[in-house]
PDB file of C-alpha atoms in Angstrom:
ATOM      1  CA  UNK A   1     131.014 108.495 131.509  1.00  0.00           C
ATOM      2  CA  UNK A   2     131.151 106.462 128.694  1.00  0.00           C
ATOM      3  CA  UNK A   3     129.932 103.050 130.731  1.00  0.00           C
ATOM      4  CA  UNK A   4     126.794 104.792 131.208  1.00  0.00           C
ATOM      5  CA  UNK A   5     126.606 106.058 127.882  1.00  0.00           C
ATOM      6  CA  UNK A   6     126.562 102.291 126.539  1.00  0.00           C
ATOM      7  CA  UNK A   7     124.560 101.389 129.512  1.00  0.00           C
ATOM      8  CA  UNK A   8     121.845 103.739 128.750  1.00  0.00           C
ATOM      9  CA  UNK A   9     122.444 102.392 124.726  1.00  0.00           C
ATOM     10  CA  UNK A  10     122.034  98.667 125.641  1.00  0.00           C
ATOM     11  CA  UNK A  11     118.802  99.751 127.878  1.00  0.00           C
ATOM     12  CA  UNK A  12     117.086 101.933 124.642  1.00  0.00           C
ATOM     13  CA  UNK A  13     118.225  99.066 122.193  1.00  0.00           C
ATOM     14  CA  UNK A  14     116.361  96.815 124.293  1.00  0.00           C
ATOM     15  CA  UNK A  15     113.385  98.671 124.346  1.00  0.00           C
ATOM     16  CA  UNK A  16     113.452  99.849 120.714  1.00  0.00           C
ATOM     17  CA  UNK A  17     113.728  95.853 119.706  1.00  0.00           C
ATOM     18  CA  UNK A  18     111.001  94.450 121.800  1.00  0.00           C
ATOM     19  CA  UNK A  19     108.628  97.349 120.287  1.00  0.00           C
ATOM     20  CA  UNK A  20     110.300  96.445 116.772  1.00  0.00           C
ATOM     21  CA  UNK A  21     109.537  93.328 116.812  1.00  0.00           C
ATOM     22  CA  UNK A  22     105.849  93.699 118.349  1.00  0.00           C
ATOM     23  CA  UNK A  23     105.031  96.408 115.517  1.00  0.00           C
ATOM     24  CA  UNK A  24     106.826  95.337 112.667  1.00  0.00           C
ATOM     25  CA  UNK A  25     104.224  92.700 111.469  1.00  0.00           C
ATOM     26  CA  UNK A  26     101.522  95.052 111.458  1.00  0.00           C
ATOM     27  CA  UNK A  27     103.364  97.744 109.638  1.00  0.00           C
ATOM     28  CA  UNK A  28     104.518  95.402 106.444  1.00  0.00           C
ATOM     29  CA  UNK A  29     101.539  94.143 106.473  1.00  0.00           C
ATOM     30  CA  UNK A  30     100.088  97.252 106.068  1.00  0.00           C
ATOM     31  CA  UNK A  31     102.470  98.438 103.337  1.00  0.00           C
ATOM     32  CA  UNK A  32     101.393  94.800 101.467  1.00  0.00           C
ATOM     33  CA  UNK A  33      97.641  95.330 101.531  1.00  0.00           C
ATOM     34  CA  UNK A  34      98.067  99.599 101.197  1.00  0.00           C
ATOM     35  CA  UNK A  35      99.946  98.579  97.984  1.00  0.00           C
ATOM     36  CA  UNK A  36      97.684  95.965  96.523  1.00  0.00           C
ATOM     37  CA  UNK A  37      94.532  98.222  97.072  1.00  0.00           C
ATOM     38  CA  UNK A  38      96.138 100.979  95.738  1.00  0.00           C
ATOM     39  CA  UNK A  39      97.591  99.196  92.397  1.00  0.00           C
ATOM     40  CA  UNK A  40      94.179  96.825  91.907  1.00  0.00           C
ATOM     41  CA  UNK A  41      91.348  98.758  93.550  1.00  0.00           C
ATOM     42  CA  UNK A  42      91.854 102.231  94.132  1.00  0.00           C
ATOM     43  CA  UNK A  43      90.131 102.770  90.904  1.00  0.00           C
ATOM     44  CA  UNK A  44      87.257 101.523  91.111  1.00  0.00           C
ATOM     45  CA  UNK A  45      86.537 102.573  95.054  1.00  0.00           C
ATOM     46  CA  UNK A  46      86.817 105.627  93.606  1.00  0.00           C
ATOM     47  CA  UNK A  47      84.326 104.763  90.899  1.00  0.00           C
ATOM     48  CA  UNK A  48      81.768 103.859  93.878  1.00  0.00           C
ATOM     49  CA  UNK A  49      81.560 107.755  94.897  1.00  0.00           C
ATOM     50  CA  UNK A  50      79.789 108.171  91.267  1.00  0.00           C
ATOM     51  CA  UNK A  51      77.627 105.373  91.896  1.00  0.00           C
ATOM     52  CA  UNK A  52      76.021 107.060  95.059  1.00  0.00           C
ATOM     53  CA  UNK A  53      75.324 110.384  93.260  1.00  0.00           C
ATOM     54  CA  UNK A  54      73.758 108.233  90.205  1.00  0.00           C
ATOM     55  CA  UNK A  55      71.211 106.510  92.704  1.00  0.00           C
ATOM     56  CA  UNK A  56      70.584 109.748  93.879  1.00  0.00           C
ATOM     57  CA  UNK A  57      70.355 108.558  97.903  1.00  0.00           C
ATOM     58  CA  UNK A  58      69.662 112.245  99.002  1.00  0.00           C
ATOM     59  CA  UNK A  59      71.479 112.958 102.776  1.00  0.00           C
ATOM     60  CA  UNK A  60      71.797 108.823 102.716  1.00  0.00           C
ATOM     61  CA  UNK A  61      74.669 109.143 100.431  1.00  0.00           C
ATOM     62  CA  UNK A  62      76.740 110.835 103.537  1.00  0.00           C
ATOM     63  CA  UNK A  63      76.977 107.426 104.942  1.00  0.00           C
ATOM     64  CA  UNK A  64      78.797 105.127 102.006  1.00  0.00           C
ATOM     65  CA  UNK A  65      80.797 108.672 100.897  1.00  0.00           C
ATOM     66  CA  UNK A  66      82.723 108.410 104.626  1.00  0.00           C
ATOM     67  CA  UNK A  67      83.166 104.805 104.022  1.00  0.00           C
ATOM     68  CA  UNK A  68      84.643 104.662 100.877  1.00  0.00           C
ATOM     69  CA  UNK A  69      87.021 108.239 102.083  1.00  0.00           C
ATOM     70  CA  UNK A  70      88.233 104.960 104.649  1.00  0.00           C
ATOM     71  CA  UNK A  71      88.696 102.604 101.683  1.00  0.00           C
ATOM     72  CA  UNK A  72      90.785 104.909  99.663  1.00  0.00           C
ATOM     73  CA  UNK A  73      94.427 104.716  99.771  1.00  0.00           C
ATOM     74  CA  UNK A  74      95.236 107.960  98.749  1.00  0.00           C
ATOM     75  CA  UNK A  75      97.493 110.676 101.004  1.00  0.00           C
ATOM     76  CA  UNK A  76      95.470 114.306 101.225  1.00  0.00           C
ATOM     77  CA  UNK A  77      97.325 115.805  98.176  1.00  0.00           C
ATOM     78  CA  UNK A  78      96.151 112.727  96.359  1.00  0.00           C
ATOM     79  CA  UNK A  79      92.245 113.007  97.664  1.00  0.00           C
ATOM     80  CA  UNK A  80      92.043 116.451  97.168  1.00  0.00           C
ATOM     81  CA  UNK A  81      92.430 116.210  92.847  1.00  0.00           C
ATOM     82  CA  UNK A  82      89.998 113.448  93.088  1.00  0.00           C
ATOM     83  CA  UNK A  83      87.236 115.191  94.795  1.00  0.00           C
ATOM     84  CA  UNK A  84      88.042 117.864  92.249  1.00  0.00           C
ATOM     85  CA  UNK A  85      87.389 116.006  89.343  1.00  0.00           C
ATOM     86  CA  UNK A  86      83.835 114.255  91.469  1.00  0.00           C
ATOM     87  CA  UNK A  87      83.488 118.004  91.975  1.00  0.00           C
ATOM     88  CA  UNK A  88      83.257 118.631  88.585  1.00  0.00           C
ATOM     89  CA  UNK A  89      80.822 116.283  87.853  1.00  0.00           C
ATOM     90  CA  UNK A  90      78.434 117.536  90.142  1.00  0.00           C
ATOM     91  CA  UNK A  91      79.052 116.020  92.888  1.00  0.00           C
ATOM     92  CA  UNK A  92      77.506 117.289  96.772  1.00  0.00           C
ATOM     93  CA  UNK A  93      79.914 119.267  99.233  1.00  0.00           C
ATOM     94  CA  UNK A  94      78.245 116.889 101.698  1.00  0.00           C
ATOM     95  CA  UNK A  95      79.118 113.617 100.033  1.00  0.00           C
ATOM     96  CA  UNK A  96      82.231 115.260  99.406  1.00  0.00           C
ATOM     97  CA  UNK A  97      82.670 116.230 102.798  1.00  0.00           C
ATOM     98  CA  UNK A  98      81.857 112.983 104.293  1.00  0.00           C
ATOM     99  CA  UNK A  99      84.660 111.343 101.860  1.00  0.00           C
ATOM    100  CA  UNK A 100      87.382 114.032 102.296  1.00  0.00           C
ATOM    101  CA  UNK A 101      86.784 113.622 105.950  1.00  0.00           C
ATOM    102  CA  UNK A 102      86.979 109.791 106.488  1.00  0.00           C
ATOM    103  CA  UNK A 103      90.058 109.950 104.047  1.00  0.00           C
ATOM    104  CA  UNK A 104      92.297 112.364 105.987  1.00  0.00           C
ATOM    105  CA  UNK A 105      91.938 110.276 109.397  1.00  0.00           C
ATOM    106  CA  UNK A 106      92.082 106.986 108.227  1.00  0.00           C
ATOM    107  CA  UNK A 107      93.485 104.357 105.130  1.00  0.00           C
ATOM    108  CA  UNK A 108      93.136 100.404 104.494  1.00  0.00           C
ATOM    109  CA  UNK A 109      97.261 100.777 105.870  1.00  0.00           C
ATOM    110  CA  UNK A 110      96.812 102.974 108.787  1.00  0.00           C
ATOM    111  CA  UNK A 111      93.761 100.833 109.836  1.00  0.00           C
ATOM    112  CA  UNK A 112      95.906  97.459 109.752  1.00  0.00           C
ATOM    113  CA  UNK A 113      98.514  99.001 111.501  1.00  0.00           C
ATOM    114  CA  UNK A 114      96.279  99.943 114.384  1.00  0.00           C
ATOM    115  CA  UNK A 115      96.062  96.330 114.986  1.00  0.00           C
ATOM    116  CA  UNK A 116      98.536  96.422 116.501  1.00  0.00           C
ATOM    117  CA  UNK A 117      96.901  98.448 119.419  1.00  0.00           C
ATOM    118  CA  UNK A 118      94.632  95.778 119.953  1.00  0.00           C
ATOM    119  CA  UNK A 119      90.788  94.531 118.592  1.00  0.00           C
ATOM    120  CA  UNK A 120      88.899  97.340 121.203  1.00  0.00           C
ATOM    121  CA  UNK A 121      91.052 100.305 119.678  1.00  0.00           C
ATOM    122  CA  UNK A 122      91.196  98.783 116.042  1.00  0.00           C
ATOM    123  CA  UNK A 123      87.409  99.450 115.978  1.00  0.00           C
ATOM    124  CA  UNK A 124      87.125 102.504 118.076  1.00  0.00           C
ATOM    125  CA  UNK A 125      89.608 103.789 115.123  1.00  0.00           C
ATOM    126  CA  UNK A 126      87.339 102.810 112.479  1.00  0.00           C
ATOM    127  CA  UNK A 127      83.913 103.572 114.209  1.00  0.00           C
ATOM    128  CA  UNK A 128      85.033 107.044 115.755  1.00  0.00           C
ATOM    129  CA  UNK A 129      86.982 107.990 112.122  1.00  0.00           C
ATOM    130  CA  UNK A 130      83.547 106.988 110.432  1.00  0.00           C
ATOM    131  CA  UNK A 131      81.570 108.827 112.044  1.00  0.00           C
ATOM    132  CA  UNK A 132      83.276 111.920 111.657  1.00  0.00           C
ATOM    133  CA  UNK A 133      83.006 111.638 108.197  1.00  0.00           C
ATOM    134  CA  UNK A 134      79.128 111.652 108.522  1.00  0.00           C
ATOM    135  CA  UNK A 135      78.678 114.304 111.026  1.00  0.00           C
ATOM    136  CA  UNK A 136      81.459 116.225 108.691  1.00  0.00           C
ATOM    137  CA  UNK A 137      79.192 115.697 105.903  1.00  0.00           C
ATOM    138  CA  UNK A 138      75.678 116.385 107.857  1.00  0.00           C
ATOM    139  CA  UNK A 139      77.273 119.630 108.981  1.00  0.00           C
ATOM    140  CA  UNK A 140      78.300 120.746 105.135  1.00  0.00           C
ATOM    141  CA  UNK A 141      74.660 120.003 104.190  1.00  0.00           C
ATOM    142  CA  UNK A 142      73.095 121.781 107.198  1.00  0.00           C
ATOM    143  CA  UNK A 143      75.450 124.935 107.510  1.00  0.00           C
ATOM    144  CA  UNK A 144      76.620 125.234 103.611  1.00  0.00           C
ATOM    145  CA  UNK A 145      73.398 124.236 101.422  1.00  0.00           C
ATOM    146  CA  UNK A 146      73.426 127.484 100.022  1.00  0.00           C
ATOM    147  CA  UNK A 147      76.908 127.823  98.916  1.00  0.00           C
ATOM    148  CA  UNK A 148      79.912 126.321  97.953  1.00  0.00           C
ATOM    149  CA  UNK A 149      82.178 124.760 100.846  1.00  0.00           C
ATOM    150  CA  UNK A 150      84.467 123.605  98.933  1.00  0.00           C
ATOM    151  CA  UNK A 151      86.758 125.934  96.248  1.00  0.00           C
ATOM    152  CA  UNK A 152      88.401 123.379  93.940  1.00  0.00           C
ATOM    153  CA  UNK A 153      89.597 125.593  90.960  1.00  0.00           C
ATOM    154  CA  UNK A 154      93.143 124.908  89.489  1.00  0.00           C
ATOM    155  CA  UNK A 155      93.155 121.024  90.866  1.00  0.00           C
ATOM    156  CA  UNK A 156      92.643 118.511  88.231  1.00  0.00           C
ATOM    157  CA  UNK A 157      93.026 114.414  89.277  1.00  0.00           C
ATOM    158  CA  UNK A 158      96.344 113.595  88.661  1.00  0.00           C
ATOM    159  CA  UNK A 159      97.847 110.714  86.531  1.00  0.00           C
ATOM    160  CA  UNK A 160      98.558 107.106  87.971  1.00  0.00           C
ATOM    161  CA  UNK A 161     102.088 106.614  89.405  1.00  0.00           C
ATOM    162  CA  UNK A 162     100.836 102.327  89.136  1.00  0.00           C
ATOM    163  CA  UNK A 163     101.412 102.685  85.146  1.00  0.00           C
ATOM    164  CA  UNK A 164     104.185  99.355  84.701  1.00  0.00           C
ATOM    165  CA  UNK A 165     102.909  97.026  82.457  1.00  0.00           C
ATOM    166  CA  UNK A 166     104.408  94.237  84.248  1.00  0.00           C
ATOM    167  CA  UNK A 167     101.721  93.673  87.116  1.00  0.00           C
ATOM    168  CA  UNK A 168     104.205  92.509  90.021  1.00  0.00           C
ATOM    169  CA  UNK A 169     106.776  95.419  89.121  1.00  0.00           C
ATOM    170  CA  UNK A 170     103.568  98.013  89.568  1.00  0.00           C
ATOM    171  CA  UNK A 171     103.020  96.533  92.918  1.00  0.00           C
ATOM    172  CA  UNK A 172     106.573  96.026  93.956  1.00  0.00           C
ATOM    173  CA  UNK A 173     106.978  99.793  92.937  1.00  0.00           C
ATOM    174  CA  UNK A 174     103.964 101.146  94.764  1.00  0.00           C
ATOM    175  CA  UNK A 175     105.646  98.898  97.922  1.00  0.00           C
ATOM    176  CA  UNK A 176     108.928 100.762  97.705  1.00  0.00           C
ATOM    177  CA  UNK A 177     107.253 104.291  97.682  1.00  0.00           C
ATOM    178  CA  UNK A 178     104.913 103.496 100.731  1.00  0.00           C
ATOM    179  CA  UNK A 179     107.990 102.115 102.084  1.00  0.00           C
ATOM    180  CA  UNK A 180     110.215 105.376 101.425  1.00  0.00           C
ATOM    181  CA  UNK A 181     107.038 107.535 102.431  1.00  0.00           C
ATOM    182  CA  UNK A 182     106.498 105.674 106.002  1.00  0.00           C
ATOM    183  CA  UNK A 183     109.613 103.846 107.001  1.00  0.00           C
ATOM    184  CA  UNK A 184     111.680 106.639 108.378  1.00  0.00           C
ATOM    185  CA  UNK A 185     108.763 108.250 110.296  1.00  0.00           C
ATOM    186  CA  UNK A 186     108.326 104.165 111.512  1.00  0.00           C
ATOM    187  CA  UNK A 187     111.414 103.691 113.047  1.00  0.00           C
ATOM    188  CA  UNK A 188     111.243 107.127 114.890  1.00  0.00           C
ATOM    189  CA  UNK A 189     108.036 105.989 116.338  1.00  0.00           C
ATOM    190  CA  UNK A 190     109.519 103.007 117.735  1.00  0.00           C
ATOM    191  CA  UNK A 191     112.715 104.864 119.442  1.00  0.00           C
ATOM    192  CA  UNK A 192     110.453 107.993 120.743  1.00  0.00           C
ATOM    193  CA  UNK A 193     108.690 104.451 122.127  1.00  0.00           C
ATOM    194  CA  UNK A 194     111.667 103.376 123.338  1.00  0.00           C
ATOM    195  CA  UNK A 195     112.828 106.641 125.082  1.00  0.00           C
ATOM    196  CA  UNK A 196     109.479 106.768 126.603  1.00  0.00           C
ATOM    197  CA  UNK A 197     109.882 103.531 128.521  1.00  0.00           C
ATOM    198  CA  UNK A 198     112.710 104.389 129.857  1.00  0.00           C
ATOM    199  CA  UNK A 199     112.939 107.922 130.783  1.00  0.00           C
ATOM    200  CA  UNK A 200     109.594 109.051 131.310  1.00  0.00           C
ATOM    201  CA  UNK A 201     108.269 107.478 134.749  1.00  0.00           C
ATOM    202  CA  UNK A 202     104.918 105.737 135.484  1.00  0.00           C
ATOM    203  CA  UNK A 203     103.777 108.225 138.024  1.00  0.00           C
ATOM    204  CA  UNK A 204     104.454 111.508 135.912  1.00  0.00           C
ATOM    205  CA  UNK A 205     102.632 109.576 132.782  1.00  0.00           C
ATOM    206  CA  UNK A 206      99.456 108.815 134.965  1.00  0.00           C
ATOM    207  CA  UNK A 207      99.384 112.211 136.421  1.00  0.00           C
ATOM    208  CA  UNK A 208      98.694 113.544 133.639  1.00  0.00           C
ATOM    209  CA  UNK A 209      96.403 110.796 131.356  1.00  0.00           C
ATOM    210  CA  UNK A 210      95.369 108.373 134.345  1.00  0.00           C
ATOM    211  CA  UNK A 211      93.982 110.100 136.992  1.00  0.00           C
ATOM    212  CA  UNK A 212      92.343 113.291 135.400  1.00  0.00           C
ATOM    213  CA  UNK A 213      90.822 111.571 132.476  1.00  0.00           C
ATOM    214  CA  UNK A 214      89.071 114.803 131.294  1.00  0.00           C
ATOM    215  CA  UNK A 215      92.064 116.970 131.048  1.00  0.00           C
ATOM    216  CA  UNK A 216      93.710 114.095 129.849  1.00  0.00           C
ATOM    217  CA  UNK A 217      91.922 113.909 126.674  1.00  0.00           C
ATOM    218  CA  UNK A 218      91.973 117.475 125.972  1.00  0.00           C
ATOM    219  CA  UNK A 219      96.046 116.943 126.610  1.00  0.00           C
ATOM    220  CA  UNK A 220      95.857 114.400 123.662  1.00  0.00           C
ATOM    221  CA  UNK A 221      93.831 116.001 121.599  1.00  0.00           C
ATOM    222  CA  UNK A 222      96.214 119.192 121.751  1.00  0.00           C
ATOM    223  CA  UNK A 223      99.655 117.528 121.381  1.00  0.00           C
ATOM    224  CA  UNK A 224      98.304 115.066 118.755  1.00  0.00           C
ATOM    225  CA  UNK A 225      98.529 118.450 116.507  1.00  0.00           C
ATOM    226  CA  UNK A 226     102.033 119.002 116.987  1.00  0.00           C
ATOM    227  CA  UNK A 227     103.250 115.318 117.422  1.00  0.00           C
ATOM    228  CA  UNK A 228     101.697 113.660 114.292  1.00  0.00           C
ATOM    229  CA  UNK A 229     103.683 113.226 111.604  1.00  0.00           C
ATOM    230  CA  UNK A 230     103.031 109.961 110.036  1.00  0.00           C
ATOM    231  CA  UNK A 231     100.600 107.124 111.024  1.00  0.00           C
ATOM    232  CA  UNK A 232     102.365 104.184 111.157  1.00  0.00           C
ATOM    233  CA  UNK A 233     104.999 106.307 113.255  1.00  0.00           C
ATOM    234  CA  UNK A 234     102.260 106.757 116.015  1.00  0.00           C
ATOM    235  CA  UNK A 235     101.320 103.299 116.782  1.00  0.00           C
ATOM    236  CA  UNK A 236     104.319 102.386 118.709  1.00  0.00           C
ATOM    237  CA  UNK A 237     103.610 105.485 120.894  1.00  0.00           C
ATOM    238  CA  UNK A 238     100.277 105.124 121.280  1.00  0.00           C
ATOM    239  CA  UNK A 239     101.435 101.573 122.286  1.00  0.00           C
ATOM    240  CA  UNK A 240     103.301 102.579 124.972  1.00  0.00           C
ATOM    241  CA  UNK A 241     100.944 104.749 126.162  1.00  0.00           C
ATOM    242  CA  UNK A 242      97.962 102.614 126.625  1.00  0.00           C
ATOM    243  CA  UNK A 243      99.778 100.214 127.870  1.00  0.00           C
ATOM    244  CA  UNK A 244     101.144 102.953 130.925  1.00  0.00           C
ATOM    245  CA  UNK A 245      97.506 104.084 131.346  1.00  0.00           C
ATOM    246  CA  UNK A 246      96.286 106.350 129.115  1.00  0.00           C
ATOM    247  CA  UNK A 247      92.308 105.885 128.346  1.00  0.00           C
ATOM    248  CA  UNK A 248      91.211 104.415 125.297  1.00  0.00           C
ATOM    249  CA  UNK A 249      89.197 107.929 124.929  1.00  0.00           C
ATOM    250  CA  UNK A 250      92.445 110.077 125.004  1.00  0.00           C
ATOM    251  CA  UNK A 251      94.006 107.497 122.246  1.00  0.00           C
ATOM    252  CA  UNK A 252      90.379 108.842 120.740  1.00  0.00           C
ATOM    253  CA  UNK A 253      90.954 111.988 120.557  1.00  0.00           C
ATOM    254  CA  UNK A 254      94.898 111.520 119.470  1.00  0.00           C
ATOM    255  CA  UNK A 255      93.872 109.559 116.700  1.00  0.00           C
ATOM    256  CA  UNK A 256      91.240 111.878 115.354  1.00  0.00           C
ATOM    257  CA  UNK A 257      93.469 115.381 116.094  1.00  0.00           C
ATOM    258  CA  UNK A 258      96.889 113.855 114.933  1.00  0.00           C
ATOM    259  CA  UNK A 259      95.897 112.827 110.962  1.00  0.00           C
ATOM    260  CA  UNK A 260      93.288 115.999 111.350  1.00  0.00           C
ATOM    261  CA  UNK A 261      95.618 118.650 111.758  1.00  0.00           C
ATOM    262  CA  UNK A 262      98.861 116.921 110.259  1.00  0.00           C
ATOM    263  CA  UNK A 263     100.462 119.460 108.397  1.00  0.00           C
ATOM    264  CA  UNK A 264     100.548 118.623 104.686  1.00  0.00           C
ATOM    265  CA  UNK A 265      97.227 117.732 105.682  1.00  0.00           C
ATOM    266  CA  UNK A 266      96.554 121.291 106.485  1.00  0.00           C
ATOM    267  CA  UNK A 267      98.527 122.703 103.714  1.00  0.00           C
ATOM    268  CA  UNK A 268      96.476 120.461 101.448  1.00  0.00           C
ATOM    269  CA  UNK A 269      92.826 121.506 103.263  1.00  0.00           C
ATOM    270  CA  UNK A 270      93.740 125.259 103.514  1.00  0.00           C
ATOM    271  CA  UNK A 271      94.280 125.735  99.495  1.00  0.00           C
ATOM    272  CA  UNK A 272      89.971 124.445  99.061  1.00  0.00           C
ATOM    273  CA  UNK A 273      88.574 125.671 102.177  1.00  0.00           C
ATOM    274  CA  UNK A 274      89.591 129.625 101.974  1.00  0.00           C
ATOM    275  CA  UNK A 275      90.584 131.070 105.363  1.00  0.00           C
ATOM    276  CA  UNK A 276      86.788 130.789 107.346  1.00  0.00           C
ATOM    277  CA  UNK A 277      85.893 127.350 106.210  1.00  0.00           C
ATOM    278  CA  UNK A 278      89.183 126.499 107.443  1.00  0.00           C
ATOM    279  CA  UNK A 279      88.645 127.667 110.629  1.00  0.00           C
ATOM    280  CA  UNK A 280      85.678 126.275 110.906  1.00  0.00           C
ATOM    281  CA  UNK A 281      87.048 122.741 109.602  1.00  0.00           C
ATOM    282  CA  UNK A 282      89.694 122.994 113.162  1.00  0.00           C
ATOM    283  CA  UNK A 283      86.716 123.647 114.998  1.00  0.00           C
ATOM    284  CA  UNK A 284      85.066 120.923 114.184  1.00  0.00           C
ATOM    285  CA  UNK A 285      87.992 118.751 114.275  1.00  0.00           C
ATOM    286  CA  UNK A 286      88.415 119.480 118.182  1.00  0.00           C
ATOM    287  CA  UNK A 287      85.203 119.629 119.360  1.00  0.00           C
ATOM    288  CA  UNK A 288      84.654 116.461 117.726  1.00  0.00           C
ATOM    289  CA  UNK A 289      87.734 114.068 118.870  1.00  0.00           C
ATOM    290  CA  UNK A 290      86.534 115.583 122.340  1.00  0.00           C
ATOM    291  CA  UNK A 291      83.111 114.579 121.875  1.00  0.00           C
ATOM    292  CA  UNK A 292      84.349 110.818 120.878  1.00  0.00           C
ATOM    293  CA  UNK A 293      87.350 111.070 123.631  1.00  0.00           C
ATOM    294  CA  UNK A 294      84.644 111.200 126.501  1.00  0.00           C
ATOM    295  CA  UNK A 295      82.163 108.821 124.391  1.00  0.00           C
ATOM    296  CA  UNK A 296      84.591 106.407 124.626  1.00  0.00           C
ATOM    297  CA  UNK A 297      86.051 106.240 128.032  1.00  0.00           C
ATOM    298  CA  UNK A 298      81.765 105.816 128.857  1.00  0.00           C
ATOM    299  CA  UNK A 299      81.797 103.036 127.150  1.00  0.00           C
ATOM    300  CA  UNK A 300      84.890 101.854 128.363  1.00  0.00           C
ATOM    301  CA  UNK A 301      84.221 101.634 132.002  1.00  0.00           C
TER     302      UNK A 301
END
């Protein structure tokens, strides 16, 4: 009993290493720039979301508003005083749709991390997460231009954490809190990886995301809502699983459900939206990553 208990040890540790050392570049790397842009830039991306109401772009605006949601570093609980305070200023539910959007599915770090899962998913990431910060923000306009979507009262932006006069210590700082924040839900990635390889077999796997692509991407749209938990914790899975056979459009679909419906995400969401908008907001969320899931594997062939 206990030789096969090491046995089956030495076989995950192998695993688990190979994917550590595959995904561990990406993921410090990520920290490094997430850090920098948070410490240097993160004001003044911000700053750019009162530049597009000043130049008054009308339903244009949608466009740069989900780009710069992409740019900003910030978790959900940190986006959410933000928008408040844009709110306050006068600010569209559209552009601030479109921004609130882009910022839950996707950050500078989460983007270099999905490097890792090579150049073709790297931009379907960033191109798929874009646009459903615009359609996000066309639908606000459309459906909501006669009322509030958005309910931001008691939320006020809260005060830098980057405050250390010493430049280096502010960003060394900021490293050891994305660090703390990502690192455990990192290394779970990579064993659940691990495990994956070696106890889940090929056949099963392509049953199910292989050779019913359709059903397959409604399979990872629905279990990217209980399985996401943290980004950078994803990629090793996600890994694994292209690399077994799943389509790039049911990675799609993952990618856009998982960060979606995260639950401090929710928790975060549910507080401005009130219960219908909220519903309306997981609506959207599926129907979209299944729209992009199928888009995708189109292209892909």
């Amino acid at each position: 009993m206990w030789d096969i208990i090491q046995r089956e040890f030495i076989y995950i540790w192998y695993y688990f290493e190979i994917q550590l050392r595959q995904i561990l570049p990406y993921w410090a790397l990520g920290i490094l720039i997430g850090s920098v842009i948070s410490v240097f830039g993160k004001q003044k991306i911000h700053s750019l979301m009162t530049v597009i109401q000043d130049k008054h772009l009308g339903i244009l605006g949608i466009i740069p508003a989900s780009f710069i949601g992409i740019l900003s570093p910030l978790c959900m609980y940190g986006t959410i005083p933000i928008a408040a305070s844009f709110s306050q200023k006068g600010m569209r539910d559209d552009y601030l749709a479109a921004f609130m959007m882009s910022s839950v599915l996707l950050n500078p770090q989460l983007l270099i991390y999905s490097a890792a899962l090579g150049n073709f998913a790297l931009c379907v990431r960033f191109i798929s997460c874009f646009l459903c910060g615009i359609a996000a923000g066309l639908l606000v306009r459309f459906c909501f231009k006669d009322k509030h979507f958005f309910n931001f009262e008691g939320f006020s932006e809260r005060a830098s954490r980057d405050t250390d006069p010493n430049i280096l210590i502010r960003l060394l700082k900021n490293i050891g809190r994305n660090i703390k924040a990502t690192g455990v839900w990192f290394l779970i990635g990579v064993l659940l990886s691990a495990l994956f390889q070696r106890y889940v077999p090929a056949d099963a796997f392509a049953g199910l995301f292989v050779n019913n692509r359709g059903f397959g991407i409604l399979m990872a749209a629905t279990i990217g809502v209980p399985l996401y938990a943290c980004g950078g914790g994803t990629i090793p899975l996600l890994q694994q699983w292209l690399a077994s056979g799943m389509s790039m459009g049911s990675a799609s679909a993952f990618m856009i459900t998982g960060p979606a419906t995260k639950i401090t995400n929710l928790g975060a969401l549910k507080i401005v939206l009130g219960v219908k908008h909220f519903a309306f907001y997981i609506a959207f969320v599926m129907v979209f990553a299944l729209l992009s899931g199928f888009v995708v594997n189109i292209i892909a062939i």
